[in-house]
Amino acid sequence: MARAVRDVVPGLAGSALTLAATLVGLTALDWRFALAGLCAVPIQAATLRWYLRRSTPLYARQREVGAERTRQTLESVSGAATVRAFRLGARHTRRIEERSADAVAYAQRATTLRSRFYGRLNVAEFVGLALILVVGHVLVRDGSARVGEATAAALLFVRLFDPVNILLALAGTAQEAAAGLARLVGVADLVAASPPGTSEEARTAPSAPGPYAVSALGIRHDYRPGHPVLHGVDLRLAPGEHVTLVGASGAGKSTLARIVAGAHAPTAGSVTVRAGAGEGPRVLLVDQDTHVFAGTLADNLLLARPGAAASDLAAALRAVGAEGWAGALPEGLATVVGAGGLALTPLQAQQLALARLVLADPPVVVLDEAAAEAGSEGARGLERAAEEAIRGRTALVVAHRLGQAARADRVAVMEAGRVVEEGTHAGLLAADGAYARLWAAWAARGAE
């Protein structure tokens, strides 16, 4: 995003000025030179349309697989003790290799697409230059122009190559920036469009006050064909229920959570959000990959609710325990944070994401290891903040610390892409199954 903003504005201004001046020069020599050069425009327009149609989904997928590679690596490293305890090292190494191979493959596809894009632009340049040379030859032969004028027209057109290519390439930069923006938001609001795999009931059901019921049925998902990570998972959340997903690293918790949130489309199955009357269901996702945008603290909060009053912003910060450090900022809510401003700690950035959640006031919330990036003390504080933020809402929580599971209404245990146990914390401990083993391993490490 920063590169896009830095490059697009000066590149657009400089190229547009050069383009206008050169066209004026061609017209001054002879309007027929300008007309010949403009014959390249339809080819360039068709090339740009061809490129945008292919680059939009490609860049979005490239960002997604890159994020999955990072997530898999972070998950494996942060859960190293559990990985070792369950002897899952080889499996996690293989998954990191697969995610890395996917990221490289999509990077190569993006490079190939850009190369073909510039190749087609070269065809347009050839057509325009050839027509100018032909027009120049005709005009010189019948005495309407001198050789020097025809040569100058050709040279002026050649000078258009760089600015025109820069202008067209800026569209590609904008596509990359748009794909990146979708991955950077700490709270992803999925109101506007239903994701693929969401049922018609979820798409058309209007919104009502209070929490909603959520059903994920028959969820299957694979990032690579033939390599499923979820195997027919069924999960239901009653209105206002808090369900915590637990399991070893790589069990499929984050994938299931993101499918419920709408960030991923399932390979098979459906997600339904049942609501009453209103403007349509909303599911918001908060994960550990938060982002602080360059701007004031207020600007970062207003992303969730544009036009909110300063008192609302302060109340949201207070709800997540961030009023202390926010109040101590040199200019309060007007303090510039992020790139070029005050750097927030991971704990503060996560509190900021939770404050956005409070402001957005969604009926359904998905928390994907939202406290994983903070230290032990910070994680406990974030857990309390998260519990306050999801109060009164239907919530699915991917737990980094099993203490969160102990306070949930229900716990779902995942292993190898399947839900293998469901129940209350006490009931699952009494069952002495997979959850009891996870709890014992976590408690043995001192419940860090």
XYZ file of C-alpha atoms in Angstrom:
448
model
C 0.000 0.000 0.000
C 2.731 2.482 0.961
C 4.606 1.749 -2.277
C 1.422 2.202 -4.289
C 0.682 5.608 -2.762
C 4.317 6.676 -3.083
C 4.622 5.612 -6.732
C 1.173 6.261 -8.185
C 0.730 9.989 -7.514
C 4.072 11.290 -8.879
C 4.081 8.702 -11.669
C 0.561 9.649 -12.728
C 1.283 13.382 -12.689
C 4.604 13.162 -14.543
C 3.371 10.738 -17.177
C 0.160 12.664 -17.834
C 2.108 15.914 -18.299
C 4.591 14.282 -20.696
C 1.778 12.620 -22.630
C -0.145 15.884 -23.044
C 2.935 17.856 -24.102
C 3.962 15.222 -26.665
C 0.492 15.026 -28.216
C 0.461 18.814 -28.515
C 3.852 18.615 -30.254
C 2.638 15.972 -32.700
C -0.450 18.013 -33.491
C 1.661 21.130 -34.022
C 3.781 19.274 -36.589
C 0.707 17.935 -38.389
C -2.610 16.701 -37.009
C -2.295 13.558 -39.112
C 0.772 12.503 -37.103
C -1.264 12.744 -33.882
C -4.121 10.772 -35.455
C -1.736 8.022 -36.565
C -0.248 7.792 -33.078
C -3.692 7.593 -31.483
C -4.381 4.430 -33.499
C -2.356 2.602 -30.827
C -4.898 3.555 -28.132
C -7.513 0.839 -28.937
C -4.827 -1.846 -28.691
C -3.586 -0.424 -25.390
C -7.135 -0.197 -24.022
C -7.857 -3.806 -24.987
C -4.552 -4.876 -23.420
C -5.369 -3.075 -20.169
C -8.814 -4.655 -20.026
C -7.322 -8.089 -20.689
C -4.750 -7.545 -17.932
C -7.150 -6.238 -15.282
C -9.570 -9.102 -15.851
C -6.807 -11.611 -15.079
C -4.729 -9.723 -12.529
C -7.508 -8.966 -10.031
C -8.164 -12.587 -8.953
C -4.508 -13.533 -9.392
C -3.154 -10.850 -7.064
C -5.871 -11.582 -4.505
C -4.966 -15.280 -4.520
C -1.242 -14.476 -4.434
C -1.735 -12.421 -1.263
C -3.860 -15.169 0.222
C -1.343 -17.960 -0.318
C 1.456 -15.702 0.934
C -0.513 -15.019 4.099
C -1.211 -18.736 4.528
C 2.505 -19.478 4.265
C 3.265 -16.865 6.922
C 0.434 -18.079 9.118
C 1.554 -21.697 8.891
C 5.121 -20.740 9.772
C 4.073 -18.563 12.719
C 1.628 -21.184 13.944
C 4.273 -23.907 13.844
C 6.876 -21.765 15.605
C 4.540 -20.362 18.264
C 3.174 -23.824 18.994
C 6.554 -25.578 18.861
C 6.118 -27.168 22.293
C 2.782 -28.720 21.325
C 4.160 -29.794 17.945
C 7.005 -31.610 19.692
C 4.691 -33.104 22.321
C 2.461 -34.638 19.642
C 5.378 -35.498 17.315
C 3.963 -33.395 14.486
C 7.261 -31.873 13.345
C 7.412 -33.705 10.009
C 3.811 -32.836 9.191
C 4.353 -29.151 9.918
C 7.553 -29.061 7.899
C 5.691 -30.586 4.961
C 2.872 -28.059 5.259
C 5.296 -25.138 5.329
C 6.973 -26.554 2.209
C 3.591 -26.880 0.476
C 2.547 -23.330 1.402
C 5.919 -22.008 0.221
C 5.604 -23.875 -3.085
C 2.145 -22.366 -3.587
C 3.482 -18.858 -2.887
C 6.322 -19.318 -5.378
C 3.950 -20.700 -8.020
C 1.619 -17.715 -7.761
C 4.545 -15.283 -7.817
C 5.708 -16.919 -11.051
C 2.205 -16.686 -12.528
C 2.054 -12.991 -11.638
C 5.442 -12.384 -13.270
C 4.344 -14.243 -16.412
C 1.148 -12.193 -16.598
C 3.084 -8.923 -16.302
C 5.502 -10.044 -19.026
C 2.623 -10.825 -21.388
C 1.054 -7.469 -20.520
C 4.181 -5.538 -21.491
C 4.579 -7.670 -24.611
C 1.124 -6.634 -25.803
C 1.932 -3.005 -25.061
C 4.996 -3.368 -27.283
C 2.697 -4.465 -30.115
C 0.671 -1.264 -29.669
C 3.880 0.783 -29.753
C 4.965 -0.927 -32.977
C 1.591 -0.288 -34.637
C 1.587 3.394 -33.666
C 5.180 3.991 -34.743
C 4.682 2.132 -38.036
C 1.620 4.233 -38.860
C 3.481 7.464 -38.089
C 6.326 6.401 -40.383
C 3.853 5.530 -43.148
C 2.044 8.859 -42.725
C 5.384 10.670 -42.697
C 6.448 8.942 -45.899
C 3.189 9.915 -47.634
C 3.344 13.525 -46.428
C 6.998 13.952 -47.430
C 6.355 12.431 -50.859
C 3.514 14.830 -51.681
C 5.343 17.811 -50.170
C 3.007 18.344 -47.200
C 5.857 17.825 -44.717
C 9.619 17.895 -44.637
C 11.853 14.954 -43.736
C 12.828 16.677 -40.502
C 9.185 17.022 -39.454
C 8.474 13.359 -40.152
C 11.580 12.369 -38.184
C 10.589 14.647 -35.297
C 7.109 13.105 -35.231
C 8.576 9.598 -35.001
C 10.957 10.646 -32.217
C 8.155 12.353 -30.305
C 6.055 9.195 -30.507
C 8.974 7.125 -29.224
C 9.121 9.500 -26.250
C 5.546 8.469 -25.460
C 6.534 4.853 -24.808
C 7.671 5.348 -21.220
C 4.892 7.641 -19.935
C 2.144 5.572 -21.569
C 3.584 2.334 -20.185
C 3.910 3.938 -16.755
C 0.270 5.037 -16.823
C -0.912 1.577 -17.813
C 1.403 -0.139 -15.331
C -0.062 1.994 -12.533
C -3.238 -0.010 -12.978
C -1.257 -3.114 -12.042
C 0.187 -1.351 -9.005
C -3.333 -0.392 -7.962
C -4.455 -4.011 -8.324
C -1.632 -5.203 -6.074
C -2.429 -2.498 -3.536
C -6.109 -3.414 -3.510
C -5.250 -7.071 -2.926
C -2.882 -6.078 -0.133
C -5.477 -3.842 1.497
C -7.841 -6.785 1.859
C -5.166 -8.625 3.864
C -4.151 -5.715 6.073
C -7.335 -4.782 7.861
C -7.294 -5.971 11.468
C -11.080 -6.263 11.488
C -12.554 -7.574 8.224
C -16.158 -6.437 7.780
C -17.988 -8.769 5.430
C -21.299 -6.949 5.124
C -21.350 -5.936 1.498
C -21.100 -9.276 -0.272
C -21.752 -12.829 0.765
C -18.734 -15.082 0.240
C -18.955 -18.117 -2.001
C -20.223 -21.041 0.028
C -22.630 -18.896 2.085
C -26.188 -20.143 1.806
C -29.034 -18.188 0.234
C -30.618 -17.838 3.654
C -27.546 -16.027 4.929
C -27.471 -13.844 1.837
C -31.072 -12.697 1.993
C -31.965 -12.879 5.661
C -32.247 -9.417 7.141
C -30.658 -8.381 10.374
C -32.295 -8.127 13.787
C -31.154 -6.832 17.145
C -29.212 -9.349 19.124
C -26.946 -12.262 18.196
C -27.473 -14.662 15.316
C -27.243 -18.423 14.966
C -24.466 -19.775 12.741
C -24.317 -23.167 11.041
C -21.327 -24.543 9.141
C -22.295 -27.845 7.550
C -20.253 -30.346 5.557
C -17.267 -28.016 5.347
C -14.451 -29.380 3.224
C -11.492 -27.304 2.123
C -8.183 -27.744 0.356
C -5.563 -25.219 -0.646
C -4.205 -27.636 -3.232
C -6.409 -30.118 -5.111
C -6.199 -33.526 -3.505
C -4.741 -32.207 -0.229
C -7.765 -31.480 2.012
C -7.249 -29.657 5.301
C -10.881 -29.938 6.448
C -12.939 -33.113 6.109
C -16.712 -32.609 6.259
C -16.777 -30.474 9.408
C -20.141 -29.641 11.006
C -20.303 -26.844 13.574
C -23.333 -24.989 14.928
C -23.415 -21.907 17.139
C -26.607 -20.954 18.956
C -27.502 -17.249 19.221
C -25.187 -15.613 21.729
C -23.134 -18.784 22.258
C -19.359 -18.599 22.648
C -17.614 -21.600 21.103
C -13.851 -22.078 21.351
C -11.841 -24.103 18.816
C -8.792 -25.870 20.225
C -6.330 -28.376 18.860
C -2.722 -28.914 17.924
C -1.095 -26.547 15.467
C -2.196 -27.378 11.931
C -5.438 -29.072 12.980
C -7.446 -26.741 10.731
C -8.756 -24.309 13.354
C -7.834 -21.103 11.550
C -9.067 -22.426 8.210
C -12.465 -23.316 9.681
C -12.673 -19.970 11.482
C -11.905 -18.052 8.305
C -14.496 -20.009 6.363
C -17.114 -19.199 9.005
C -16.036 -15.542 8.818
C -16.257 -15.574 5.034
C -12.562 -14.860 4.463
C -12.213 -18.210 2.649
C -14.739 -20.004 0.468
C -15.072 -23.710 1.330
C -14.346 -26.293 -1.323
C -17.619 -27.939 -0.289
C -20.302 -27.267 2.287
C -22.095 -24.098 3.354
C -22.135 -21.471 6.081
C -25.499 -20.065 7.152
C -26.120 -17.043 9.365
C -29.705 -16.975 10.594
C -31.132 -13.580 11.438
C -34.404 -11.717 11.775
C -35.411 -8.361 10.219
C -33.008 -5.558 9.256
C -30.164 -4.745 6.903
C -28.381 -8.078 6.579
C -26.093 -10.270 8.655
C -22.581 -9.234 9.543
C -19.641 -11.388 10.530
C -16.447 -9.697 11.677
C -13.028 -11.319 11.935
C -10.215 -10.280 14.249
C -6.969 -12.208 13.953
C -3.387 -11.890 15.128
C -2.264 -10.231 11.872
C -3.451 -6.750 12.760
C -2.364 -3.628 10.950
C -1.973 -0.051 12.100
C -2.691 2.349 9.260
C -0.658 5.484 8.739
C -2.812 8.245 10.216
C -4.205 9.350 13.530
C -5.444 6.959 16.184
C -8.941 8.301 15.526
C -8.585 7.546 11.798
C -7.714 3.940 12.619
C -10.799 3.598 14.820
C -13.137 5.326 12.381
C -12.481 2.570 9.848
C -15.000 0.509 11.810
C -17.640 3.232 12.183
C -17.163 6.345 10.045
C -18.592 9.420 11.695
C -18.448 8.044 15.237
C -18.174 10.675 17.961
C -14.991 11.108 19.985
C -16.869 9.843 23.039
C -17.677 6.611 21.177
C -14.018 6.157 20.248
C -12.966 6.704 23.855
C -15.606 4.240 25.071
C -14.360 1.578 22.637
C -10.773 2.030 23.833
C -11.944 1.856 27.436
C -13.871 -1.364 26.758
C -10.701 -3.143 25.630
C -8.443 -1.723 28.344
C -6.580 0.660 26.028
C -7.617 3.923 27.669
C -4.356 4.095 29.652
C -1.842 4.200 26.823
C -4.245 5.987 24.461
C -4.819 8.746 27.008
C -1.073 9.130 27.504
C -0.395 9.808 23.809
C 0.972 13.305 23.126
C -2.109 14.410 21.183
C -4.595 11.802 22.316
C -6.823 10.533 19.507
C -5.155 13.003 17.125
C -1.728 11.360 17.569
C -0.313 10.037 14.287
C 0.464 6.309 14.497
C 1.768 3.691 12.076
C 4.219 4.424 9.263
C 5.699 7.879 9.761
C 4.189 8.197 13.239
C 4.247 6.563 16.650
C 4.895 2.818 16.478
C 2.398 0.806 18.511
C 3.405 -2.381 20.296
C 1.821 -5.688 19.200
C -0.368 -5.565 22.314
C -1.543 -2.029 21.529
C -2.178 -2.910 17.877
C -4.331 -5.868 18.926
C -6.258 -3.708 21.390
C -6.836 -1.278 18.539
C -8.294 -4.101 16.428
C -10.591 -5.120 19.299
C -11.675 -1.506 19.746
C -12.644 -1.474 16.061
C -14.734 -4.547 16.735
C -16.549 -2.802 19.597
C -17.255 0.192 17.363
C -18.502 -1.960 14.481
C -20.894 -3.730 16.895
C -21.355 -6.925 14.843
C -23.792 -9.676 15.852
C -21.301 -12.446 14.964
C -17.574 -12.383 15.757
C -14.710 -14.704 14.833
C -11.495 -14.329 16.846
C -8.528 -16.164 15.352
C -5.828 -16.337 18.032
C -6.335 -12.642 18.693
C -4.108 -12.762 21.792
C -1.315 -14.854 20.279
C 1.062 -11.980 19.505
C 1.220 -10.613 23.065
C 3.352 -11.901 25.931
C 1.836 -13.825 28.824
C 0.668 -10.790 30.786
C -0.421 -9.032 27.619
C -2.280 -12.138 26.442
C -4.260 -12.309 29.680
C -5.208 -8.671 29.290
C -6.201 -9.227 25.674
C -8.287 -12.234 26.645
C -10.208 -10.092 29.108
C -10.600 -7.389 26.459
C -11.769 -9.946 23.894
C -14.298 -11.413 26.319
C -15.696 -7.943 26.930
C -15.784 -7.209 23.188
C -17.757 -10.371 22.340
C -20.205 -10.107 25.218
C -23.759 -10.409 23.907
C -22.628 -11.662 20.487
C -22.375 -15.048 18.834
C -18.651 -15.813 18.862
C -16.266 -18.413 17.472
C -12.832 -18.182 19.106
C -9.651 -19.947 18.000
C -7.761 -20.340 21.274
C -4.027 -19.896 21.590
C -4.285 -20.306 25.364
C -6.558 -23.011 26.725
C -7.629 -20.715 29.548
C -9.994 -19.188 26.993
C -11.596 -22.581 26.440
C -12.290 -23.019 30.144
C -14.513 -19.927 30.087
C -16.347 -20.742 26.840
C -19.916 -22.021 26.629
C -18.699 -24.914 24.500
C -15.365 -26.292 23.294
C -14.769 -27.982 19.919
C -11.569 -30.014 19.624
C -10.010 -30.383 16.165
C -7.531 -32.977 14.964
C -6.334 -33.393 11.372
C -9.138 -31.296 9.904
C -11.983 -32.879 11.872
C -13.951 -31.978 14.993
C -13.295 -34.968 17.243
C -14.842 -33.735 20.501
C -17.426 -31.167 21.567
C -18.710 -30.217 24.977
C -18.147 -28.047 28.000
C -14.718 -27.630 29.540
C -15.653 -29.719 32.571
C -17.372 -32.388 30.516
C -14.429 -32.832 28.156
C -11.966 -33.052 31.029
C -14.121 -35.761 32.584
C -14.212 -37.621 29.253
C -10.405 -37.920 29.399
C -10.010 -37.651 25.631
C -8.158 -35.379 23.227
C -9.113 -32.197 25.082
C -7.977 -33.614 28.403
C -4.582 -34.428 26.869
C -4.262 -30.920 25.430
C -5.209 -29.417 28.775
C -2.684 -31.575 30.626
C 0.099 -30.616 28.191
C -0.803 -26.929 28.495
C -0.997 -27.070 32.292
C 2.354 -28.884 32.455
C 3.991 -25.946 30.670
C 2.745 -23.668 33.422
C -0.288 -22.355 31.478
C 1.891 -19.723 29.835
